[in-house]
Amino acid sequence: LVGHSKGYKLARAANIPLDVFVVDTDWRVGASHGYGINTNLFPDMRRFFESAHARNVRVMLNDHPEPVGPHAFAPEELKYRRDGLESLLNLGADIWWFDRNWGTHLQTPTEGLNKEVWGMRLYHDITQANRPGKRPLIMSNVDGINHGRMDSPSHPAAHRYPVWWTGDTVAKWDYLRWGVENGVNAGVVSLLPYVNEDLGGHHEQPDVELYIRFMQFGAFSPIARIHCTTQVHRYPWAYGSEAERVVGDYFRLRQRLLPTLYTAAFRAYRDGQPILRRCDLEWPSHEEAADPTQYLFGDDLLVAPIIEKGDEKRVASRSVWIPEGEWTDVWSGETCTGPATIEVSCPLRRMPMFARGGGIVLTVADSLNTAESDWSRITADVFVPSADGVSRRVLYEDDGESVDYLAGKFRLTELSLERKGRGLKLSLAPSAEHNWVVRFHLPAGASA
């Protein structure tokens, strides 16, 4: 989860997880250009980084890169960019946010190569050279999505450099819908699994209902990142006790779902399957499955964010396409059999979510950030199907920071669920590395 630095203590007090501070352009002299530090706001930048790291929080800095040479490959241009980025990396910055900007921006080195993709490559390579043993994490604009509007698929090379942000959106319901659609469609049309929003919209101030619905989607996004422009705010506690409670519950749930999310990220790396998986990737024969306002989160959770304003009691309704098989409403426990389209009504604290029959959802205990997450004890929520069959899942683990996974230094735990008549068998291999808690969710009307 990503937030702004001044909210750290309040986030801790509210028991809301936080992994990354985002510092927009005000960290620098003049706010938008160059790499000189604004010492009025950051009198000791190194100490700021060290203080965040001591709390297991990383720091992302925004960069509006202005060109200084006559062309993209000019020696003075490349040296200026490398020296500037490395000067902050050497002080302790963790992540660069390459903000292409729509006014002053990098030049493209050749026709056919977009400035967005060139910038992604440049920031990636400078970061990788500075920290060769770690993953060169950057964030950049989505090539083809402009201020929340998808105009075209991204350049094919863009998928090599996650993560991606959709631009300066607005706190309106249309932008929430577009945000869901962008996150889902980008994994199909552009091979980009980490497309994310300024949650809550960048401009204007959402009301409580819109804010909570944005954050519910954010909890089931590839990147949950709260961000906005000056003079407005996005902290949950600023929207009242109900918002703080609901948003906190969803972000804590996201943190517990880290094994499910990280395994989905591994699959995206391995075979390109999006983290937000549009349903027609699994059920291509059904026209309804192409709806980009719902998706699979991992293998076994069907998520359909609320994207329209509710009634006077803030109860919202929407249609949800239920795929083939059995799906359990995670709130009510009721089972739906697909394919079918159903109407779902949700009060403000709920968002439509269903678990697949035969699915296995993996969670860990609550934690305040990923560095403090304890994976020694894993809970497997097993949704028992009515019919006989076998389903197989995996849990992926590595150190989360280095590039050692490229040399095979990771672990896969295979899980197999078999139902045969009244018999049920769950197999784990290997199982010695974890303490397991298994919860069996039986079909409606079934007995143990």
GROMACS .gro file of N, CA, C and O in nm, residues 5 37 48 82 94 111-112 159 174-175 228 235 283 293 317 341 347 355 369 389 393 425 440:
model
   92
    5SER      N    1   0.390   1.080   0.308
    5SER     CA    2   0.474   1.067   0.427
    5SER      C    3   0.410   1.124   0.553
    5SER      O    4   0.425   1.066   0.660
   37ILE      N    5   1.765   1.949  -0.394
   37ILE     CA    6   1.669   1.919  -0.288
   37ILE      C    7   1.617   2.048  -0.225
   37ILE      O    8   1.695   2.139  -0.196
   48PHE      N    9   1.573   1.157   0.638
   48PHE     CA   10   1.434   1.126   0.605
   48PHE      C   11   1.422   0.984   0.552
   48PHE      O   12   1.336   0.906   0.595
   82ARG      N   13   2.160   1.041  -1.545
   82ARG     CA   14   2.221   0.942  -1.457
   82ARG      C   15   2.269   1.005  -1.327
   82ARG      O   16   2.240   0.954  -1.218
   94ASP      N   17   1.423   0.487  -0.280
   94ASP     CA   18   1.402   0.347  -0.319
   94ASP      C   19   1.343   0.331  -0.458
   94ASP      O   20   1.379   0.238  -0.530
  111GLU      N   21   1.207   0.750  -3.422
  111GLU     CA   22   1.068   0.739  -3.462
  111GLU      C   23   1.015   0.599  -3.433
  111GLU      O   24   1.082   0.499  -3.459
  112GLY      N   25   0.895   0.592  -3.378
  112GLY     CA   26   0.834   0.463  -3.347
  112GLY      C   27   0.855   0.418  -3.204
  112GLY      O   28   0.792   0.322  -3.160
  159HIS      N   29   0.572  -0.350  -2.148
  159HIS     CA   30   0.544  -0.449  -2.044
  159HIS      C   31   0.668  -0.493  -1.968
  159HIS      O   32   0.659  -0.557  -1.864
  174ASP      N   33  -1.734   0.830  -1.309
  174ASP     CA   34  -1.686   0.785  -1.440
  174ASP      C   35  -1.541   0.741  -1.433
  174ASP      O   36  -1.501   0.643  -1.497
  175TYR      N   37  -1.461   0.813  -1.356
  175TYR     CA   38  -1.319   0.779  -1.349
  175TYR      C   39  -1.296   0.651  -1.269
  175TYR      O   40  -1.200   0.578  -1.295
  228CYS      N   41  -0.315   1.235  -0.458
  228CYS     CA   42  -0.401   1.343  -0.505
  228CYS      C   43  -0.318   1.471  -0.519
  228CYS      O   44  -0.201   1.475  -0.482
  235TYR      N   45  -0.665   1.073   0.302
  235TYR     CA   46  -0.645   0.988   0.419
  235TYR      C   47  -0.778   0.933   0.467
  235TYR      O   48  -0.876   1.009   0.479
  283TRP      N   49  -1.294  -1.825  -1.981
  283TRP     CA   50  -1.421  -1.870  -2.038
  283TRP      C   51  -1.448  -1.794  -2.168
  283TRP      O   52  -1.541  -1.712  -2.178
  293THR      N   53  -1.544  -0.476  -1.605
  293THR     CA   54  -1.571  -0.420  -1.473
  293THR      C   55  -1.575  -0.527  -1.365
  293THR      O   56  -1.608  -0.499  -1.251
  317SER      N   57  -2.625  -0.131  -0.628
  317SER     CA   58  -2.653  -0.256  -0.698
  317SER      C   59  -2.577  -0.261  -0.829
  317SER      O   60  -2.547  -0.157  -0.890
  341THR      N   61  -2.609  -1.452  -1.494
  341THR     CA   62  -2.594  -1.312  -1.457
  341THR      C   63  -2.691  -1.283  -1.344
  341THR      O   64  -2.811  -1.311  -1.355
  347PRO      N   65  -2.437  -0.291   0.076
  347PRO     CA   66  -2.421  -0.171   0.157
  347PRO      C   67  -2.278  -0.119   0.143
  347PRO      O   68  -2.193  -0.185   0.081
  355ALA      N   69  -1.607  -1.670  -0.416
  355ALA     CA   70  -1.496  -1.765  -0.416
  355ALA      C   71  -1.535  -1.887  -0.499
  355ALA      O   72  -1.647  -1.939  -0.489
  369ASN      N   73   0.310  -0.384   0.724
  369ASN     CA   74   0.374  -0.370   0.592
  369ASN      C   75   0.429  -0.505   0.551
  369ASN      O   76   0.433  -0.600   0.630
  389GLY      N   77  -1.390  -3.412  -0.823
  389GLY     CA   78  -1.291  -3.348  -0.908
  389GLY      C   79  -1.164  -3.316  -0.833
  389GLY      O   80  -1.155  -3.337  -0.712
  393ARG      N   81  -0.329  -2.587  -0.706
  393ARG     CA   82  -0.283  -2.451  -0.691
  393ARG      C   83  -0.137  -2.453  -0.645
  393ARG      O   84  -0.085  -2.556  -0.602
  425LYS      N   85  -0.962  -3.479   0.015
  425LYS     CA   86  -0.820  -3.488   0.044
  425LYS      C   87  -0.749  -3.360   0.000
  425LYS      O   88  -0.762  -3.318  -0.115
  440PHE      N   89  -1.221  -2.544   0.591
  440PHE     CA   90  -1.303  -2.599   0.484
  440PHE      C   91  -1.438  -2.528   0.484
  440PHE      O   92  -1.509  -2.527   0.584
   0.00000   0.00000   0.00000
